[in-house]
Structures are given as structure tokens and as C-alpha cells.
Amino acid sequence: MGDNNVNLPPGFRFLPTDEELVVHFLHRKASLLPFHPDVIPDLNLCPYDPWELDGTALAEENQWYYYSRRTQNRVTGSGYWKPTGKEEAVVTSSSNKRVGLKKYFVFYLGKAPAGGMKTNWIMQEYSLPDSASSSRSSKRKSHQKSDYYSKWVICRVYEHNNGDDAGGGDGTELSCLDEVFLSLDDLDEISSFPK
């Protein structure tokens, strides 16, 4: 499980689905509810380049997981995370109810917005829909809870391998939607050519 010194039983594997990340981890974290196992660390995204996550974030099969505060500034020491396009809804498998959002980012070496060199590092950022933050308490308490609730995200980071292992060397393949969202970044470059 990497070098993050999490005390887990033998044979424990952390390979959650999108729904599990949002419902069982992010929702409980943002709602200040206890959850077990409490294995995903809180990290400030900005100081860490993706290759520095090993030993800091929860690692499983060349994927790293961590909680972070939602921020517009996704700049690190060596580069920045650039969004690739639209958000994808995370829905429950049982009722098809929307429980969260998933947004894709690609890591670029260099300074934004001047450009930079695109890397194979991908981040999937999961957030909760705004409607999930409703509360029955007073407006002031509701507003404070809503602010706290909406500030948390959970991130899955991996290095996309252009070879046979599309999911970062772990044997998992990207879905068609994953490939479409990742290719949206290339569409921006193509559409800027003169006609």
C-alpha cells in the first residue's frame, strides 16, 4: 500500500468505484460523520507534484488518493493541473441518482498560462453537488455547514501509460468516457488552428 504507514489488515485492497469514493468517503468527510477505515489523508494539493504523492497519499496499484480543499489554484512547484473539459456525474448503481461530480485534470510542467509541457499524470477530482449541502438547522448554521461541505474534494491521481495498460500500469483500462474527457484537451489545441 505504499509508504503511507496505514495500519490495515493483511489483504486489504483499496480499489473503490466512483460511487464508493463519493458516498462512503467524501460525503461522510464533508458531513463531519465518522467513517471506517479512516485511511485517506488530507493534503493541500498545491505543494505536491504528482510524483511526490507516494508515501504521502494513500497508494494502491499506482493510484494515489487524498482529500483536499477545493481550490482554483492548482499550481505546484514544477507545474500545474489543467482541467480537460466537462464534469461527469457520479450516480448510484441502484437508483441512478446523482451523488457527485467527477472532473479530469492533466498535469503540465512549466508555468500557466504561458503553456507548459503536457505529462501523462491524470487527476480525477470528485466533488459533491451543491444541493447535497442542505441542512434543517438555522440559516446561519446551514450556511456554515454548506461552506464546509462544499469545500472538500477527493482526488485520485495516476500516471496514464500510452501502452497497453491505460490506467497507469495497474491493468485497468480507461472507459470510453474517460478517453473522451482526456481527448477534450487535445480538441482545444486543434480548434485553435486557422481555417
PDB file of C-alpha atoms in Angstrom:
ATOM      1  CA  MET A   1       0.000   0.000   0.000  1.00  0.00           C
ATOM      2  CA  GLY A   2       2.886   2.400  -0.488  1.00  0.00           C
ATOM      3  CA  ASP A   3       4.823   4.078   2.290  1.00  0.00           C
ATOM      4  CA  ASN A   4       1.926   5.890   3.945  1.00  0.00           C
ATOM      5  CA  ASN A   5       2.072   3.700   7.087  1.00  0.00           C
ATOM      6  CA  VAL A   6      -1.654   2.979   7.236  1.00  0.00           C
ATOM      7  CA  ASN A   7      -2.379   0.152   9.663  1.00  0.00           C
ATOM      8  CA  LEU A   8      -4.666  -2.131   7.645  1.00  0.00           C
ATOM      9  CA  PRO A   9      -5.412  -5.829   7.889  1.00  0.00           C
ATOM     10  CA  PRO A  10      -3.477  -8.186   5.588  1.00  0.00           C
ATOM     11  CA  GLY A  11      -5.011  -8.492   2.144  1.00  0.00           C
ATOM     12  CA  PHE A  12      -6.777  -5.131   2.279  1.00  0.00           C
ATOM     13  CA  ARG A  13      -7.090  -3.577  -1.176  1.00  0.00           C
ATOM     14  CA  PHE A  14      -8.336  -0.052  -1.771  1.00  0.00           C
ATOM     15  CA  LEU A  15      -9.915  -0.019  -5.230  1.00  0.00           C
ATOM     16  CA  PRO A  16     -13.150   1.965  -4.778  1.00  0.00           C
ATOM     17  CA  THR A  17     -15.621   2.787  -7.509  1.00  0.00           C
ATOM     18  CA  ASP A  18     -16.558   6.403  -8.202  1.00  0.00           C
ATOM     19  CA  GLU A  19     -19.800   5.891  -6.291  1.00  0.00           C
ATOM     20  CA  GLU A  20     -17.955   4.469  -3.263  1.00  0.00           C
ATOM     21  CA  LEU A  21     -15.479   7.356  -3.212  1.00  0.00           C
ATOM     22  CA  VAL A  22     -18.288   9.903  -3.174  1.00  0.00           C
ATOM     23  CA  VAL A  23     -20.884   8.160  -0.974  1.00  0.00           C
ATOM     24  CA  HIS A  24     -18.751   6.289   1.561  1.00  0.00           C
ATOM     25  CA  PHE A  25     -15.792   8.654   1.852  1.00  0.00           C
ATOM     26  CA  LEU A  26     -16.330  12.208   0.558  1.00  0.00           C
ATOM     27  CA  HIS A  27     -19.924  12.616   1.743  1.00  0.00           C
ATOM     28  CA  ARG A  28     -19.084  11.365   5.241  1.00  0.00           C
ATOM     29  CA  LYS A  29     -15.967  13.553   5.427  1.00  0.00           C
ATOM     30  CA  ALA A  30     -17.816  16.680   4.329  1.00  0.00           C
ATOM     31  CA  SER A  31     -20.736  15.952   6.672  1.00  0.00           C
ATOM     32  CA  LEU A  32     -18.384  15.524   9.649  1.00  0.00           C
ATOM     33  CA  LEU A  33     -19.582  11.925  10.096  1.00  0.00           C
ATOM     34  CA  PRO A  34     -17.228   9.173  11.310  1.00  0.00           C
ATOM     35  CA  PHE A  35     -16.099   6.619   8.772  1.00  0.00           C
ATOM     36  CA  HIS A  36     -14.008   3.495   8.970  1.00  0.00           C
ATOM     37  CA  PRO A  37     -11.447   2.775   7.855  1.00  0.00           C
ATOM     38  CA  ASP A  38     -10.130   6.323   8.022  1.00  0.00           C
ATOM     39  CA  VAL A  39      -7.320   5.708   5.522  1.00  0.00           C
ATOM     40  CA  ILE A  40      -7.389   8.658   3.119  1.00  0.00           C
ATOM     41  CA  PRO A  41      -5.198  11.565   4.274  1.00  0.00           C
ATOM     42  CA  ASP A  42      -5.910  15.295   3.994  1.00  0.00           C
ATOM     43  CA  LEU A  43      -3.398  17.056   1.738  1.00  0.00           C
ATOM     44  CA  ASN A  44      -3.002  20.548   0.428  1.00  0.00           C
ATOM     45  CA  LEU A  45      -2.755  19.913  -3.322  1.00  0.00           C
ATOM     46  CA  CYS A  46      -0.522  22.860  -4.179  1.00  0.00           C
ATOM     47  CA  PRO A  47       2.881  21.868  -2.793  1.00  0.00           C
ATOM     48  CA  TYR A  48       2.871  18.347  -4.274  1.00  0.00           C
ATOM     49  CA  ASP A  49       3.917  17.400  -7.773  1.00  0.00           C
ATOM     50  CA  PRO A  50       2.166  14.139  -8.731  1.00  0.00           C
ATOM     51  CA  TRP A  51       5.335  12.031  -8.427  1.00  0.00           C
ATOM     52  CA  GLU A  52       5.743  13.274  -4.829  1.00  0.00           C
ATOM     53  CA  LEU A  53       2.460  11.724  -3.647  1.00  0.00           C
ATOM     54  CA  ASP A  54       3.978   8.304  -2.953  1.00  0.00           C
ATOM     55  CA  GLY A  55       4.419   7.997   0.802  1.00  0.00           C
ATOM     56  CA  THR A  56       2.099  10.979   1.403  1.00  0.00           C
ATOM     57  CA  ALA A  57      -1.273   9.970  -0.105  1.00  0.00           C
ATOM     58  CA  LEU A  58      -2.995   6.589   0.141  1.00  0.00           C
ATOM     59  CA  ALA A  59      -1.417   4.452  -2.578  1.00  0.00           C
ATOM     60  CA  GLU A  60      -2.879   1.405  -4.289  1.00  0.00           C
ATOM     61  CA  GLU A  61      -1.777  -0.064  -7.615  1.00  0.00           C
ATOM     62  CA  ASN A  62      -0.108   3.116  -8.921  1.00  0.00           C
ATOM     63  CA  GLN A  63      -3.048   5.293  -7.902  1.00  0.00           C
ATOM     64  CA  TRP A  64      -2.964   7.838  -5.094  1.00  0.00           C
ATOM     65  CA  TYR A  65      -5.986   9.046  -3.112  1.00  0.00           C
ATOM     66  CA  TYR A  66      -6.306  12.068  -0.833  1.00  0.00           C
ATOM     67  CA  TYR A  67      -8.758  14.674   0.426  1.00  0.00           C
ATOM     68  CA  SER A  68      -8.123  18.302  -0.376  1.00  0.00           C
ATOM     69  CA  ARG A  69      -9.907  21.614  -0.128  1.00  0.00           C
ATOM     70  CA  ARG A  70     -11.475  22.775  -3.380  1.00  0.00           C
ATOM     71  CA  THR A  71      -9.262  25.437  -4.898  1.00  0.00           C
ATOM     72  CA  GLN A  72      -8.838  27.320  -8.144  1.00  0.00           C
ATOM     73  CA  ASN A  73      -5.068  27.444  -7.670  1.00  0.00           C
ATOM     74  CA  ARG A  74      -3.747  24.082  -8.808  1.00  0.00           C
ATOM     75  CA  VAL A  75      -0.137  25.188  -9.185  1.00  0.00           C
ATOM     76  CA  THR A  76       2.712  23.084  -7.767  1.00  0.00           C
ATOM     77  CA  GLY A  77       6.465  23.573  -7.574  1.00  0.00           C
ATOM     78  CA  SER A  78       7.064  22.170 -11.075  1.00  0.00           C
ATOM     79  CA  GLY A  79       3.839  22.843 -12.929  1.00  0.00           C
ATOM     80  CA  TYR A  80       0.057  22.981 -12.757  1.00  0.00           C
ATOM     81  CA  TRP A  81      -3.106  20.902 -13.138  1.00  0.00           C
ATOM     82  CA  LYS A  82      -5.173  21.957 -16.175  1.00  0.00           C
ATOM     83  CA  PRO A  83      -8.856  20.959 -16.476  1.00  0.00           C
ATOM     84  CA  THR A  84      -9.680  18.902 -19.557  1.00  0.00           C
ATOM     85  CA  GLY A  85     -13.328  19.750 -20.032  1.00  0.00           C
ATOM     86  CA  LYS A  86     -16.777  18.931 -18.736  1.00  0.00           C
ATOM     87  CA  GLU A  87     -17.757  17.409 -15.436  1.00  0.00           C
ATOM     88  CA  GLU A  88     -19.112  13.870 -15.350  1.00  0.00           C
ATOM     89  CA  ALA A  89     -21.962  12.959 -12.995  1.00  0.00           C
ATOM     90  CA  VAL A  90     -21.319  10.253 -10.414  1.00  0.00           C
ATOM     91  CA  VAL A  91     -24.515   8.252  -9.970  1.00  0.00           C
ATOM     92  CA  THR A  92     -25.606   5.434  -7.683  1.00  0.00           C
ATOM     93  CA  SER A  93     -25.715   1.982  -9.212  1.00  0.00           C
ATOM     94  CA  SER A  94     -29.051   1.149  -7.589  1.00  0.00           C
ATOM     95  CA  SER A  95     -31.206   4.201  -8.336  1.00  0.00           C
ATOM     96  CA  ASN A  96     -29.144   6.165 -10.874  1.00  0.00           C
ATOM     97  CA  LYS A  97     -29.350   9.147  -8.501  1.00  0.00           C
ATOM     98  CA  ARG A  98     -26.688  11.826  -8.955  1.00  0.00           C
ATOM     99  CA  VAL A  99     -24.458  11.913  -5.852  1.00  0.00           C
ATOM    100  CA  GLY A 100     -21.378  13.767  -7.060  1.00  0.00           C
ATOM    101  CA  LEU A 101     -19.278  15.180  -9.866  1.00  0.00           C
ATOM    102  CA  LYS A 102     -16.010  13.979 -11.382  1.00  0.00           C
ATOM    103  CA  LYS A 103     -13.700  16.377 -13.174  1.00  0.00           C
ATOM    104  CA  TYR A 104     -10.479  15.496 -15.024  1.00  0.00           C
ATOM    105  CA  PHE A 105      -7.174  17.372 -14.905  1.00  0.00           C
ATOM    106  CA  VAL A 106      -3.871  16.822 -16.714  1.00  0.00           C
ATOM    107  CA  PHE A 107      -0.553  17.853 -15.168  1.00  0.00           C
ATOM    108  CA  TYR A 108       1.641  20.248 -17.172  1.00  0.00           C
ATOM    109  CA  LEU A 109       5.281  21.013 -16.417  1.00  0.00           C
ATOM    110  CA  GLY A 110       6.023  24.735 -16.514  1.00  0.00           C
ATOM    111  CA  LYS A 111       4.129  27.920 -15.789  1.00  0.00           C
ATOM    112  CA  ALA A 112       0.479  28.629 -16.559  1.00  0.00           C
ATOM    113  CA  PRO A 113      -0.973  30.229 -18.676  1.00  0.00           C
ATOM    114  CA  ALA A 114       2.149  30.547 -20.851  1.00  0.00           C
ATOM    115  CA  GLY A 115       1.885  26.896 -21.748  1.00  0.00           C
ATOM    116  CA  GLY A 116       3.958  24.114 -20.411  1.00  0.00           C
ATOM    117  CA  MET A 117       4.641  20.546 -21.374  1.00  0.00           C
ATOM    118  CA  LYS A 118       1.769  18.078 -21.060  1.00  0.00           C
ATOM    119  CA  THR A 119       2.561  14.992 -18.977  1.00  0.00           C
ATOM    120  CA  ASN A 120       0.838  11.623 -18.546  1.00  0.00           C
ATOM    121  CA  TRP A 121      -0.303  12.454 -15.000  1.00  0.00           C
ATOM    122  CA  ILE A 122      -4.092  12.495 -14.607  1.00  0.00           C
ATOM    123  CA  MET A 123      -6.160  13.665 -11.643  1.00  0.00           C
ATOM    124  CA  GLN A 124      -9.806  12.808 -11.163  1.00  0.00           C
ATOM    125  CA  GLU A 125     -11.337  15.270  -8.705  1.00  0.00           C
ATOM    126  CA  TYR A 126     -14.604  14.214  -7.057  1.00  0.00           C
ATOM    127  CA  SER A 127     -16.903  16.805  -5.528  1.00  0.00           C
ATOM    128  CA  LEU A 128     -20.378  16.834  -4.047  1.00  0.00           C
ATOM    129  CA  PRO A 129     -23.324  18.522  -5.750  1.00  0.00           C
ATOM    130  CA  ASP A 130     -24.375  21.817  -4.140  1.00  0.00           C
ATOM    131  CA  SER A 131     -27.866  20.503  -3.344  1.00  0.00           C
ATOM    132  CA  ALA A 132     -26.357  17.861  -1.037  1.00  0.00           C
ATOM    133  CA  SER A 133     -25.385  20.528   1.476  1.00  0.00           C
ATOM    134  CA  SER A 134     -28.897  21.344   2.672  1.00  0.00           C
ATOM    135  CA  SER A 135     -29.485  21.389   6.403  1.00  0.00           C
ATOM    136  CA  ARG A 136     -32.535  21.620   8.679  1.00  0.00           C
ATOM    137  CA  SER A 137     -30.863  23.965  11.154  1.00  0.00           C
ATOM    138  CA  SER A 138     -30.921  27.730  11.215  1.00  0.00           C
ATOM    139  CA  LYS A 139     -29.841  29.672   8.133  1.00  0.00           C
ATOM    140  CA  ARG A 140     -26.546  30.689   9.713  1.00  0.00           C
ATOM    141  CA  LYS A 141     -25.693  27.155  10.774  1.00  0.00           C
ATOM    142  CA  SER A 142     -26.849  25.868   7.405  1.00  0.00           C
ATOM    143  CA  HIS A 143     -24.627  28.356   5.597  1.00  0.00           C
ATOM    144  CA  GLN A 144     -21.582  27.384   7.700  1.00  0.00           C
ATOM    145  CA  LYS A 145     -22.208  23.687   7.129  1.00  0.00           C
ATOM    146  CA  SER A 146     -22.792  24.313   3.420  1.00  0.00           C
ATOM    147  CA  ASP A 147     -19.475  26.179   3.155  1.00  0.00           C
ATOM    148  CA  TYR A 148     -17.620  23.390   4.936  1.00  0.00           C
ATOM    149  CA  TYR A 149     -19.412  20.716   2.915  1.00  0.00           C
ATOM    150  CA  SER A 150     -18.713  22.223  -0.500  1.00  0.00           C
ATOM    151  CA  LYS A 151     -15.021  22.859   0.156  1.00  0.00           C
ATOM    152  CA  TRP A 152     -13.931  19.202   0.272  1.00  0.00           C
ATOM    153  CA  VAL A 153     -12.927  17.105  -2.728  1.00  0.00           C
ATOM    154  CA  ILE A 154     -11.342  13.703  -3.018  1.00  0.00           C
ATOM    155  CA  CYS A 155      -8.667  13.149  -5.660  1.00  0.00           C
ATOM    156  CA  ARG A 156      -7.450  10.053  -7.490  1.00  0.00           C
ATOM    157  CA  VAL A 157      -4.097  10.615  -9.237  1.00  0.00           C
ATOM    158  CA  TYR A 158      -2.365   8.199 -11.597  1.00  0.00           C
ATOM    159  CA  GLU A 159       0.076   8.218 -14.471  1.00  0.00           C
ATOM    160  CA  HIS A 160      -1.599   7.361 -17.771  1.00  0.00           C
ATOM    161  CA  ASN A 161       0.510   4.885 -19.727  1.00  0.00           C
ATOM    162  CA  ASN A 162       0.161   5.164 -23.505  1.00  0.00           C
ATOM    163  CA  GLY A 163       0.908   1.442 -23.862  1.00  0.00           C
ATOM    164  CA  ASP A 164      -1.421  -1.455 -23.172  1.00  0.00           C
ATOM    165  CA  ASP A 165      -2.013  -0.501 -19.530  1.00  0.00           C
ATOM    166  CA  ALA A 166      -4.255   2.535 -19.978  1.00  0.00           C
ATOM    167  CA  GLY A 167      -4.984   3.032 -16.271  1.00  0.00           C
ATOM    168  CA  GLY A 168      -1.483   3.880 -15.138  1.00  0.00           C
ATOM    169  CA  GLY A 169       0.113   0.437 -15.242  1.00  0.00           C
ATOM    170  CA  ASP A 170      -2.380  -1.198 -12.924  1.00  0.00           C
ATOM    171  CA  GLY A 171      -4.104  -3.321 -15.558  1.00  0.00           C
ATOM    172  CA  THR A 172      -7.329  -1.283 -15.550  1.00  0.00           C
ATOM    173  CA  GLU A 173      -8.463   0.371 -18.726  1.00  0.00           C
ATOM    174  CA  LEU A 174      -9.991   3.787 -19.102  1.00  0.00           C
ATOM    175  CA  SER A 175     -13.660   3.799 -20.018  1.00  0.00           C
ATOM    176  CA  CYS A 176     -14.858   5.386 -23.239  1.00  0.00           C
ATOM    177  CA  LEU A 177     -15.981   8.449 -21.266  1.00  0.00           C
ATOM    178  CA  ASP A 178     -12.555   8.723 -19.627  1.00  0.00           C
ATOM    179  CA  GLU A 179     -10.905   8.683 -23.063  1.00  0.00           C
ATOM    180  CA  VAL A 180     -13.346  11.312 -24.394  1.00  0.00           C
ATOM    181  CA  PHE A 181     -12.717  13.660 -21.473  1.00  0.00           C
ATOM    182  CA  LEU A 182      -8.965  13.241 -21.768  1.00  0.00           C
ATOM    183  CA  SER A 183      -9.096  13.925 -25.516  1.00  0.00           C
ATOM    184  CA  LEU A 184     -11.037  17.184 -24.991  1.00  0.00           C
ATOM    185  CA  ASP A 185      -7.755  18.824 -24.053  1.00  0.00           C
ATOM    186  CA  ASP A 186      -6.372  17.961 -27.499  1.00  0.00           C
ATOM    187  CA  LEU A 187      -9.505  19.385 -29.165  1.00  0.00           C
ATOM    188  CA  ASP A 188      -8.706  22.819 -27.717  1.00  0.00           C
ATOM    189  CA  GLU A 189      -5.321  22.719 -29.464  1.00  0.00           C
ATOM    190  CA  ILE A 190      -6.812  21.572 -32.785  1.00  0.00           C
ATOM    191  CA  SER A 191      -9.614  24.163 -32.756  1.00  0.00           C
ATOM    192  CA  SER A 192      -7.099  26.994 -32.402  1.00  0.00           C
ATOM    193  CA  PHE A 193      -5.658  26.345 -35.882  1.00  0.00           C
ATOM    194  CA  PRO A 194      -6.662  28.909 -38.557  1.00  0.00           C
ATOM    195  CA  LYS A 195      -9.240  27.675 -41.077  1.00  0.00           C
TER     196      LYS A 195
END
